[in-house]
């Protein structure tokens, strides 16, 4: 192959790090939090991660890396303080008795090792957890069904005065244990609708007739008492943070900004720090599809003036300008971040060193949240090392140097190929990346042009930025590779990151065989629409994929003037997005746009101007008019090249080719996060010692108690 001139040849780390931009100096000012001082304003607020009590060391290592990356404060996720309140199946942390202290101490030590303060979010979930593990009867302000995501057939009982006294004692005990475990900032958690303290505050849940219900002063009583208890137990070595929801977004039926202002006024100077969140977790961590960076500003504005204590808030802040603005405008004292710290644990360091172009910006996809919902260790689309720091020894900024002079050819410039080339290049290998099209990014380039997900393009942009620094990586666009060209090219190793193609025959979960389709029917796939095909009139989208694609295409088609009906065998639109906390928002948006939603039905036949559908329960038929049909079903890996190269196995030796591996969607289609991970994994494991049949990562095995 005679490739055209490479587009990338700059030297990696050629340029000295620039000094920090003085506009961002404000972000590096120390802030006093009660008896302690944080070295800067970067504050990793509590965030769940699906590791919790099961993966203690993995979790500690992950938090330690945040501290290494420059965050002044690093917090745990919620820590259940007593067995009468746990949130199985979610895996959080526990501080039920002294035996939980060493595990938590591992986290605080990892955080302290890099000079950050360690925060712990003590939580009593109350009527937010069904206690399926402990089988204790949950408690709350009133007799009400458990407010979990799963409609568990469980009710909480109303707490009496003894229960309240018990809760106060348990919280004090937890504070003492948190101190023993080495934490600096202890949380009183009354936010996200996730705990008893929030439930007491909100008239939505609290209909009590005693001194803990009714007036705002009464509803604030338990929070105030527990904050006082916590201050006392914390003494003069620990700071106390109070985390509240500043608006439940249901008007006067729940907490709203005016009431919250009054509530803060009732105890403004009591905590050492106020931590503000918006609504429930799903509102606080909106995806980029539904909110821009800094979207919480209207809700937070003015609250800081109510207290002399420092305040922290979030807004998926990745831009130092947006961060500095929050401080300079007097909105916040500390820049809270969960997702930006997941996507880039080294975000503060990069700002400090003037390396803004190295920031790996969060794309706001909430794949990280899906780890918690699926009780799998946290994963991140942008940062494939997230959750793998301990068990695989991966680091977000470092990777082992090369072990040989091998040269590699990566075919395909989607998320898998880009990350693979970037990480191999970072190791020092000679890498060539060949891409068929005239642009890099693969599915990320295509999908980020769909409505309101432009920030997904950051997956490509970060990697291109890094590749541009690597003199040892050459990139060739408009270079479709055939098996013959690959053999001629002379690489030692070939990585096929060739992506996948959406199916045109409706095979997915419901139909495992192609469905009957008239030859004259207009059938499109997501690939067609992303390539610019514009159906018109009455369009039926059939979604048996259940993630974001069908919803995004519905938005696209409505914007293009089509009348859209979305048919799905599931009982709701974009069913899997429950795991990214978007389902409700997607269904709401589609309904508001006029999309007709037909659930519990599968398209069973596509005709010239209609589709036949069948009820998934009864098989009952229903016909829908359709000028065109868009099938959002399964995908097939683009494995032609792999099959061709495998067929020419006998030619490898003479071509000097030693291995061919398919990765990402080209191996088995999945998420963008999975593609990035596959690219990273190839690069991490390339020429690593063989492990045979061993488990490819470390596990923490529960210590057995003697019988
Ligand atoms: P992944 O998510 O696994 O990275 P994508 O579909 O996003 O997969 O990207 C695959 C990329 O591979 C696309 O940009 C596609 O143009 C490119 N590609 C596929 N086949 C070839 C080939 N034979 N030669 C060069 N590039 C290819
Ligand atoms: Fe951001 Fe997505 Fe990573 Fe979460 S998974 S931190 S939302 S890029």
XYZ file of C-alpha atoms and ligand atoms in Angstrom:
742
model
C 0.000 0.000 0.000
C 1.204 3.529 -0.807
C -0.662 5.622 1.685
C -1.149 9.363 1.253
C 0.709 11.735 3.549
C -0.046 11.245 7.207
C -2.165 13.890 8.902
C -0.476 13.458 12.253
C 3.189 13.662 13.017
C 3.777 16.041 15.918
C 5.992 14.851 18.747
C 4.435 13.662 21.977
C 5.318 15.833 24.962
C 7.392 18.010 22.672
C 6.113 21.149 24.231
C 6.856 22.120 27.812
C 3.791 22.374 30.032
C 2.611 25.968 30.043
C 2.263 27.898 33.239
C -1.223 27.985 34.648
C -3.461 30.646 33.181
C -3.830 33.328 35.893
C -7.572 33.441 35.204
C -7.741 30.071 36.919
C -5.664 31.015 39.962
C -8.900 31.448 41.858
C -9.531 27.704 41.518
C -6.344 26.943 43.399
C -7.042 29.058 46.442
C -7.310 27.180 49.723
C -10.725 27.150 51.394
C -11.357 26.748 55.093
C -13.943 24.083 55.886
C -14.581 24.133 59.636
C -11.367 23.179 61.419
C -9.700 22.074 58.161
C -8.454 23.680 54.978
C -8.658 22.215 51.507
C -5.709 23.023 49.270
C -7.881 24.105 46.334
C -11.474 24.450 45.222
C -11.728 21.135 43.364
C -14.171 18.983 45.263
C -15.089 15.450 44.220
C -18.595 15.173 45.615
C -19.890 11.758 46.705
C -20.677 9.443 43.804
C -21.830 5.848 43.568
C -19.754 3.364 41.636
C -21.138 -0.164 41.861
C -18.049 -1.309 43.790
C -18.782 -0.351 47.414
C -18.486 -3.014 50.079
C -17.829 -5.754 47.491
C -14.720 -4.208 45.903
C -13.110 -2.406 48.828
C -9.563 -2.095 47.544
C -10.625 -1.326 43.993
C -12.754 1.494 45.344
C -10.004 2.834 47.605
C -7.555 2.822 44.713
C -10.005 4.677 42.464
C -10.512 7.380 45.090
C -6.765 7.612 45.653
C -6.223 8.296 41.957
C -8.686 11.184 42.147
C -6.550 12.622 44.946
C -3.418 12.041 42.887
C -5.109 13.964 40.082
C -5.327 17.037 42.272
C -8.822 17.075 43.774
C -8.619 18.917 47.089
C -11.468 16.916 48.583
C -12.420 13.375 47.626
C -15.579 11.856 49.076
C -17.024 8.367 49.338
C -20.419 7.420 47.982
C -23.257 6.948 50.415
C -22.308 4.850 53.418
C -25.154 2.962 55.070
C -24.887 3.581 58.801
C -27.161 0.874 60.199
C -28.619 -2.508 59.160
C -32.169 -1.164 59.483
C -31.489 0.749 56.296
C -29.742 -0.672 53.262
C -30.469 -0.427 49.560
C -29.933 -3.875 48.119
C -29.439 -4.540 45.195
C -27.309 -1.382 44.957
C -23.808 -1.870 46.277
C -22.735 1.081 48.393
C -20.504 1.251 51.444
C -21.419 0.190 54.969
C -20.474 1.359 58.427
C -22.621 -0.881 60.557
C -20.073 -1.706 63.220
C -16.373 -1.500 63.984
C -15.577 -4.297 61.576
C -16.370 -1.960 58.676
C -13.738 0.551 59.800
C -10.615 -1.020 58.223
C -12.179 -1.168 54.760
C -13.158 2.475 54.920
C -9.781 3.417 56.356
C -8.228 2.008 53.201
C -10.085 4.665 51.236
C -9.242 7.571 53.538
C -5.577 6.513 53.539
C -5.496 6.355 49.744
C -6.958 9.868 49.609
C -4.601 11.263 52.255
C -1.561 9.831 50.506
C -1.943 12.577 47.908
C -2.730 15.437 50.258
C -6.495 15.603 49.762
C -9.172 15.737 52.434
C -11.359 12.645 52.714
C -15.119 13.073 52.976
C -17.614 10.405 53.985
C -21.305 10.548 53.118
C -23.175 8.919 55.987
C -26.619 7.814 54.844
C -29.763 6.476 56.396
C -31.948 5.580 53.451
C -35.081 4.823 55.431
C -38.055 4.489 53.112
C -35.732 4.535 50.129
C -34.534 0.969 50.691
C -36.519 -2.250 51.020
C -33.943 -3.945 53.281
C -34.083 -7.124 51.222
C -30.693 -8.152 52.627
C -31.280 -7.522 56.334
C -35.066 -8.129 56.303
C -35.554 -5.294 58.787
C -38.726 -3.240 58.490
C -37.807 0.089 56.863
C -38.721 3.316 58.626
C -39.704 6.762 57.428
C -41.639 9.824 58.449
C -44.954 8.158 57.529
C -46.545 4.840 56.611
C -45.719 4.884 52.911
C -44.590 2.489 50.175
C -40.865 2.243 49.633
C -39.753 4.889 47.148
C -37.286 2.787 45.177
C -36.852 2.496 41.433
C -38.444 -0.966 41.410
C -41.886 -0.583 43.051
C -40.951 -3.175 45.670
C -44.013 -4.544 47.497
C -42.753 -3.140 50.799
C -43.902 -0.266 52.996
C -41.987 1.742 55.541
C -43.500 2.254 58.945
C -43.829 5.678 60.526
C -41.025 6.408 63.003
C -41.995 7.087 66.611
C -39.997 9.099 69.138
C -37.926 6.069 70.136
C -37.043 5.433 66.490
C -35.922 9.028 66.153
C -33.781 8.727 69.275
C -32.315 5.476 67.894
C -31.511 7.092 64.570
C -29.765 9.982 66.300
C -27.678 7.530 68.341
C -26.787 5.432 65.278
C -25.711 8.529 63.395
C -23.481 9.635 66.301
C -21.935 6.157 66.423
C -21.307 6.301 62.678
C -19.614 9.688 63.022
C -17.306 8.272 65.700
C -16.468 5.324 63.468
C -15.943 7.593 60.458
C -13.428 9.566 62.512
C -11.675 6.365 63.509
C -11.555 5.419 59.840
C -9.657 8.646 59.215
C -12.227 10.837 57.473
C -11.958 14.621 57.609
C -15.398 15.694 56.407
C -18.488 13.910 57.668
C -21.733 14.303 55.771
C -25.248 14.731 57.013
C -27.069 13.563 53.906
C -30.511 15.031 53.281
C -30.625 15.108 49.493
C -31.704 13.321 46.313
C -34.809 11.908 48.023
C -32.440 9.165 49.148
C -32.745 9.282 52.898
C -34.820 9.798 55.987
C -33.491 13.302 56.567
C -34.701 14.392 53.152
C -38.013 12.594 53.636
C -38.623 14.463 56.894
C -37.800 17.800 55.236
C -40.210 17.425 52.352
C -43.966 17.815 52.720
C -44.141 15.324 49.887
C -43.299 12.495 52.300
C -43.795 14.058 55.728
C -47.407 14.312 56.845
C -46.686 13.939 60.569
C -48.760 15.718 63.169
C -46.019 15.932 65.842
C -43.138 18.357 66.304
C -41.286 16.677 63.379
C -44.020 17.440 60.828
C -46.145 20.293 59.572
C -44.320 23.624 59.637
C -40.952 24.034 57.979
C -39.351 24.500 61.399
C -40.799 21.164 62.483
C -39.800 19.371 59.292
C -36.259 20.736 59.660
C -36.043 19.585 63.294
C -34.555 16.140 62.624
C -31.945 17.522 60.212
C -31.027 20.167 62.735
C -30.759 17.694 65.599
C -28.647 15.260 63.631
C -26.404 18.065 62.401
C -25.917 19.206 66.010
C -25.183 15.616 67.077
C -22.718 15.266 64.228
C -20.955 18.516 65.085
C -20.585 17.366 68.667
C -19.313 13.916 67.710
C -17.000 15.372 65.064
C -15.299 17.599 67.632
C -12.621 19.976 66.488
C -10.781 17.645 64.126
C -13.513 16.954 61.583
C -15.704 19.184 59.443
C -19.430 18.610 59.005
C -21.134 18.967 55.634
C -24.884 19.139 55.140
C -26.127 18.026 51.739
C -29.587 19.168 50.716
C -31.806 19.231 47.647
C -32.433 22.852 46.733
C -35.575 22.104 44.720
C -37.568 18.911 44.256
C -38.922 20.335 40.994
C -42.538 19.585 41.889
C -43.526 23.092 42.959
C -45.239 23.618 46.284
C -45.940 19.871 46.646
C -42.334 19.429 47.721
C -39.192 21.364 48.573
C -38.809 24.410 46.382
C -36.280 27.174 46.279
C -38.156 29.638 48.508
C -38.776 27.038 51.185
C -35.179 25.877 50.987
C -33.932 29.441 51.460
C -35.982 29.627 54.617
C -34.755 26.230 55.729
C -31.112 27.206 55.259
C -31.885 30.319 57.293
C -32.968 28.106 60.188
C -29.513 26.531 60.472
C -27.282 28.607 58.213
C -24.177 28.607 60.420
C -24.586 25.140 61.908
C -22.664 23.001 59.395
C -19.113 23.757 58.255
C -20.098 23.305 54.615
C -23.285 23.295 52.553
C -23.499 20.898 49.636
C -26.333 21.716 47.211
C -27.930 19.274 44.792
C -30.926 19.550 42.498
C -33.967 17.267 42.730
C -33.485 13.503 42.779
C -30.330 11.871 41.443
C -31.868 11.750 37.955
C -32.245 15.553 38.003
C -28.885 16.170 39.612
C -27.013 14.054 37.043
C -28.865 14.965 33.871
C -27.262 13.672 30.709
C -25.936 16.035 28.052
C -29.051 15.190 26.030
C -31.100 17.045 28.605
C -28.838 19.650 30.196
C -25.841 21.817 29.475
C -22.822 22.346 31.692
C -23.722 24.604 34.628
C -27.471 23.982 34.324
C -28.020 24.206 38.089
C -27.039 27.858 38.308
C -30.603 29.262 38.441
C -31.385 26.991 41.385
C -28.176 27.695 43.310
C -28.016 31.437 42.674
C -28.419 33.441 45.873
C -28.066 30.542 48.305
C -24.440 31.259 49.154
C -25.455 34.680 50.522
C -27.539 32.952 53.199
C -24.509 31.586 55.034
C -20.914 32.499 55.793
C -19.961 28.821 55.425
C -18.485 27.560 52.156
C -20.862 26.056 49.622
C -20.296 23.399 46.995
C -22.467 22.547 44.001
C -22.215 20.672 40.719
C -23.002 21.233 37.040
C -20.931 18.737 35.029
C -18.171 21.320 35.005
C -15.330 20.464 32.625
C -14.339 23.924 31.508
C -12.080 25.951 33.805
C -13.754 29.121 32.555
C -17.149 27.887 33.697
C -15.602 26.873 37.026
C -13.871 30.205 37.612
C -17.104 31.948 36.713
C -18.954 30.102 39.483
C -16.439 31.393 41.989
C -16.114 34.910 40.597
C -19.871 35.357 40.442
C -20.143 34.311 44.076
C -22.292 31.256 43.308
C -20.046 28.600 44.809
C -16.898 28.359 46.932
C -15.998 24.856 45.836
C -16.406 23.308 42.389
C -18.213 20.047 42.928
C -17.769 17.293 40.399
C -18.664 13.652 40.152
C -18.757 12.834 36.433
C -16.006 15.249 35.351
C -13.786 13.604 37.975
C -14.679 10.165 36.618
C -13.968 11.081 33.003
C -10.757 12.806 34.037
C -9.415 12.165 37.525
C -6.509 14.497 36.625
C -8.659 17.452 35.622
C -7.335 19.740 38.418
C -3.698 18.866 37.670
C -4.191 19.575 33.989
C -5.664 22.996 34.707
C -2.886 23.676 37.190
C -0.210 22.775 34.651
C -1.832 24.713 31.823
C -2.555 21.514 29.885
C -6.156 22.260 28.992
C -5.942 20.371 25.717
C -5.251 17.189 27.684
C -8.534 17.358 29.602
C -10.725 14.363 28.892
C -14.106 16.019 29.093
C -17.104 14.119 30.372
C -19.608 13.604 27.561
C -22.614 13.412 29.876
C -23.741 9.923 28.823
C -24.240 8.430 32.318
C -22.668 5.098 31.488
C -20.931 5.629 34.840
C -24.349 5.665 36.500
C -25.257 2.412 34.777
C -22.511 0.702 36.780
C -24.413 1.445 39.952
C -27.742 0.390 38.466
C -26.348 -2.896 37.175
C -24.227 -3.445 40.324
C -21.165 -3.728 38.092
C -17.981 -1.805 38.857
C -18.176 1.721 37.483
C -17.167 2.241 33.872
C -16.816 5.426 31.869
C -17.068 6.103 28.152
C -14.239 8.626 28.182
C -12.012 7.036 30.804
C -11.620 3.296 30.191
C -9.396 2.936 33.253
C -12.256 3.879 35.581
C -12.956 0.928 37.879
C -9.879 -0.904 36.566
C -7.260 0.975 38.595
C -6.678 -1.797 41.098
C -8.012 -4.933 39.496
C -6.141 -4.470 36.212
C -3.559 -1.957 37.374
C -4.595 0.650 34.794
C -3.920 4.329 35.311
C -5.772 7.173 33.582
C -2.547 8.998 32.662
C 0.134 6.347 32.587
C 0.708 3.129 30.705
C 3.650 0.728 30.552
C 6.307 1.571 27.962
C 6.711 -0.606 24.884
C 8.399 -3.976 25.184
C 9.667 -4.272 21.618
C 10.080 -2.456 18.333
C 6.924 -4.055 16.941
C 4.915 -1.978 14.529
C 1.160 -2.173 14.484
C -1.574 -1.388 12.002
C -4.928 -0.348 13.427
C -7.737 -0.512 10.896
C -10.674 1.739 11.685
C -10.765 5.134 13.361
C -13.844 4.781 15.563
C -13.671 4.902 19.349
C -12.015 1.468 19.565
C -9.388 2.186 16.912
C -8.656 5.692 18.151
C -8.171 4.621 21.754
C -6.121 1.616 20.698
C -3.805 3.711 18.503
C -3.557 6.423 21.145
C -2.676 4.039 23.962
C -0.264 1.965 21.848
C 1.322 5.209 20.689
C 1.579 6.407 24.259
C 3.460 3.196 25.039
C 5.929 4.118 22.309
C 5.028 1.617 19.605
C 5.068 2.560 15.942
C 1.415 2.652 14.952
C -0.399 3.276 11.698
C -4.099 4.010 11.802
C -6.013 3.582 8.531
C -9.567 4.802 8.126
C -11.895 4.331 5.154
C -13.737 7.598 5.439
C -12.528 11.173 5.290
C -13.105 11.765 8.983
C -12.152 10.070 12.207
C -14.505 9.077 14.978
C -16.539 6.263 13.396
C -19.857 5.909 15.160
C -19.020 8.749 17.509
C -18.682 11.128 14.574
C -21.959 9.914 13.109
C -23.975 9.685 16.298
C -22.833 13.011 17.700
C -24.606 14.693 14.773
C -27.944 13.400 16.087
C -30.059 15.860 18.086
C -28.481 17.279 21.245
C -25.643 14.786 21.685
C -22.874 16.834 20.091
C -20.782 16.443 23.246
C -20.322 12.755 22.439
C -17.856 14.003 19.838
C -15.498 14.640 22.735
C -14.647 10.915 22.637
C -13.021 11.569 19.259
C -11.733 15.056 20.014
C -9.742 14.054 23.102
C -8.110 11.184 21.268
C -7.284 13.228 18.200
C -5.740 15.883 20.392
C -3.506 13.260 21.979
C -2.706 11.498 18.719
C -1.541 14.792 17.287
C 1.245 14.775 19.857
C 2.506 11.337 18.959
C 5.220 11.329 16.315
C 5.157 7.531 16.323
C 1.521 7.327 15.175
C 0.593 7.980 11.586
C -2.988 8.413 10.501
C -4.291 7.836 6.992
C -7.767 8.891 6.014
C -9.659 7.704 2.948
C -7.647 4.513 3.135
C -9.927 1.498 2.995
C -7.825 -1.550 3.694
C -8.255 -4.920 2.009
C -6.661 -8.156 3.191
C -4.164 -7.931 0.320
C -3.165 -4.388 1.275
C -2.770 -5.354 4.902
C -0.470 -8.235 4.003
C 1.474 -5.942 1.721
C 1.722 -3.258 4.389
C 4.091 -5.304 6.508
C 2.848 -4.669 10.044
C 3.845 -7.107 12.759
C 0.408 -6.976 14.329
C -2.967 -5.895 12.991
C -5.891 -4.634 15.026
C -9.243 -4.611 13.283
C -11.542 -1.963 14.718
C -13.903 -1.965 11.789
C -17.178 -1.333 13.593
C -20.620 -2.743 12.968
C -23.617 -2.294 10.684
C -27.261 -2.052 11.726
C -29.352 -4.983 10.482
C -32.065 -4.530 7.882
C -34.074 -7.667 8.686
C -35.450 -6.850 12.189
C -33.431 -9.575 13.899
C -32.686 -8.588 17.464
C -34.213 -9.725 20.743
C -37.814 -10.356 19.782
C -37.285 -11.769 16.306
C -34.391 -14.160 16.006
C -35.227 -14.776 12.334
C -35.742 -12.140 9.611
C -39.318 -10.915 9.230
C -41.220 -10.862 5.911
C -40.597 -7.621 4.055
C -42.126 -6.513 0.735
C -39.552 -5.804 -1.923
C -41.095 -2.381 -2.531
C -41.209 -1.332 1.148
C -38.982 1.556 2.230
C -36.861 0.048 4.982
C -34.104 2.114 6.575
C -31.571 1.528 9.298
C -29.900 3.998 11.653
C -26.858 3.888 9.366
C -29.000 5.130 6.455
C -30.437 8.005 8.444
C -27.056 9.003 9.835
C -25.697 8.937 6.291
C -28.348 11.460 5.278
C -31.343 9.432 4.033
C -34.458 11.482 4.752
C -37.706 9.526 4.823
C -40.907 11.528 4.714
C -44.549 11.224 5.678
C -45.638 8.599 8.171
C -42.564 6.821 9.549
C -42.614 3.828 11.893
C -39.516 3.310 14.011
C -39.260 -0.217 15.337
C -37.069 -0.335 18.442
C -35.829 -3.687 19.625
C -32.486 -2.159 20.660
C -33.872 -0.346 23.723
C -31.007 2.093 24.246
C -30.794 5.635 22.900
C -30.786 5.190 19.118
C -34.525 4.878 18.405
C -35.356 7.882 20.579
C -32.693 10.016 18.927
C -33.904 9.039 15.460
C -37.481 9.859 16.472
C -36.304 13.346 17.433
C -34.387 13.663 14.179
C -37.345 12.601 12.049
C -39.803 14.870 13.838
C -37.389 17.748 13.260
C -37.350 16.764 9.569
C -41.137 17.005 9.426
C -42.128 13.329 9.642
C -45.072 11.928 11.610
C -43.366 9.344 13.788
C -44.743 6.251 15.474
C -42.312 4.361 17.689
C -43.138 0.686 18.164
C -41.334 -1.390 20.760
C -41.808 -4.836 22.312
C -40.810 -3.269 25.649
C -43.312 -1.666 27.977
C -41.649 1.731 27.627
C -39.439 3.675 25.252
C -35.629 3.267 25.463
C -36.030 0.814 28.276
C -32.288 0.344 29.023
C -31.887 4.052 29.642
C -33.387 3.451 33.068
C -29.772 2.573 33.850
C -28.613 6.001 32.715
C -31.574 7.663 34.444
C -32.873 9.040 31.136
C -35.914 6.879 30.412
C -38.444 9.217 31.934
C -36.954 12.252 30.200
C -36.811 10.517 26.823
C -40.406 9.340 26.954
C -41.541 12.797 28.091
C -39.664 14.518 25.280
C -40.981 12.164 22.601
C -44.558 12.520 23.819
C -44.201 16.285 23.887
C -42.859 16.213 20.332
C -45.930 14.346 19.188
C -44.330 10.944 18.663
C -46.963 8.201 18.909
C -45.617 5.497 21.208
C -46.835 1.940 20.796
C -45.474 -0.368 23.498
C -45.628 -4.143 24.007
C -45.792 -4.710 20.257
C -43.345 -6.103 17.733
C -43.346 -5.299 14.043
C -43.985 -8.674 12.405
C -44.116 -7.748 8.717
C -43.164 -4.747 6.619
C -45.408 -4.004 3.620
C -45.386 -1.328 0.916
C -47.334 1.243 2.930
C -47.934 -0.334 6.321
C -46.461 -2.562 9.001
C -48.136 -5.457 10.735
C -47.545 -5.589 14.484
C -48.258 -8.241 17.095
C -48.926 -7.840 20.798
C -46.042 -9.433 22.701
C -48.477 -11.031 25.156
C -51.421 -12.183 23.049
C -50.098 -11.997 19.520
C -53.114 -9.783 18.755
C -52.540 -8.020 15.417
C -52.594 -4.308 14.681
C -51.687 -2.626 11.404
C -50.021 0.766 11.258
C -49.764 2.966 8.182
C -46.129 3.548 7.211
C -44.562 5.330 4.261
C -41.199 4.168 5.580
C -39.886 1.957 8.375
C -36.727 2.432 10.407
C -35.449 -0.751 12.011
C -33.460 -0.114 15.178
C -32.691 -3.706 15.983
C -29.392 -5.618 16.192
C -26.072 -4.907 14.518
C -23.611 -7.192 12.792
C -19.855 -6.819 13.211
C -18.020 -5.755 10.053
C -15.900 -8.878 10.011
C -15.225 -9.260 6.299
C -11.612 -8.242 6.710
C -11.109 -10.614 9.617
C -12.561 -13.496 7.620
C -10.439 -12.617 4.560
C -7.263 -12.427 6.607
C -8.096 -15.654 8.404
C -8.628 -17.324 5.027
C -5.140 -16.152 4.029
C -3.487 -17.420 7.215
C -0.879 -19.187 5.104
C 0.393 -15.833 3.758
C 1.004 -14.252 7.143
C 4.489 -15.547 7.756
C 5.913 -14.302 4.483
C 4.217 -10.945 5.106
C 5.796 -10.757 8.577
C 2.342 -10.699 10.148
C 2.177 -12.252 13.595
C -1.308 -11.539 14.871
C -4.700 -10.228 13.810
C -7.229 -9.276 16.460
C -10.707 -7.763 16.074
C -11.824 -5.365 18.786
C -14.799 -3.188 19.647
C -17.991 -3.245 17.610
C -16.129 -5.132 14.889
C -15.883 -8.050 17.270
C -19.267 -7.760 18.988
C -21.342 -4.579 18.861
C -21.942 -2.856 22.194
C -21.693 0.631 23.698
C -19.230 3.365 22.815
C -17.791 2.810 26.279
C -17.193 -0.848 25.475
C -15.436 0.096 22.224
C -13.105 2.541 23.982
C -12.425 -0.060 26.644
C -11.654 -2.695 24.005
C -9.128 -0.367 22.385
C -7.470 0.357 25.697
C -7.455 -3.279 26.716
C -5.676 -4.341 23.556
C -3.020 -1.689 24.123
C -2.606 -2.501 27.813
C -2.259 -6.225 27.218
C -0.169 -6.071 24.061
C 3.029 -8.068 24.675
C 2.173 -8.465 28.362
C 3.156 -11.823 29.842
C 0.639 -14.501 28.907
C -1.723 -15.471 31.710
C -3.284 -18.538 30.117
C -6.601 -19.446 31.694
C -6.120 -17.292 34.785
C -8.768 -14.730 35.736
C -7.557 -11.614 33.922
C -7.914 -9.269 36.892
C -7.531 -9.192 40.654
C -10.503 -9.969 42.845
C -11.116 -9.388 46.509
C -12.289 -12.612 48.075
C -14.432 -12.320 51.196
C -12.535 -13.457 54.280
C -14.253 -16.534 55.670
C -15.402 -16.401 59.293
C -14.454 -19.592 61.175
C -17.453 -21.918 61.477
P -15.924 0.991 17.080
O -17.068 1.504 17.882
O -15.654 -0.452 17.349
O -14.713 1.842 17.190
P -16.915 2.281 14.655
O -18.021 1.780 13.784
O -17.159 3.486 15.462
O -16.427 1.043 15.533
O -15.666 2.599 13.779
C -15.197 1.704 12.797
C -14.431 2.515 11.793
O -13.704 1.609 10.993
C -15.299 3.331 10.863
O -14.880 4.683 10.878
C -15.048 2.683 9.473
O -15.054 3.651 8.438
C -13.673 2.084 9.643
N -13.401 0.934 8.772
C -14.175 -0.168 8.601
N -13.602 -1.022 7.725
C -12.428 -0.462 7.340
C -11.381 -0.843 6.450
N -11.434 -1.982 5.783
N -10.305 -0.025 6.309
C -10.242 1.140 7.006
N -11.223 1.558 7.849
C -12.300 0.777 8.017
Fe -19.118 11.391 31.845
Fe -20.157 9.391 30.477
Fe -17.829 9.094 31.776
Fe -20.083 9.287 33.151
S -19.523 7.661 31.732
S -18.182 10.350 33.564
S -21.224 10.722 31.936
S -18.223 10.404 30.050
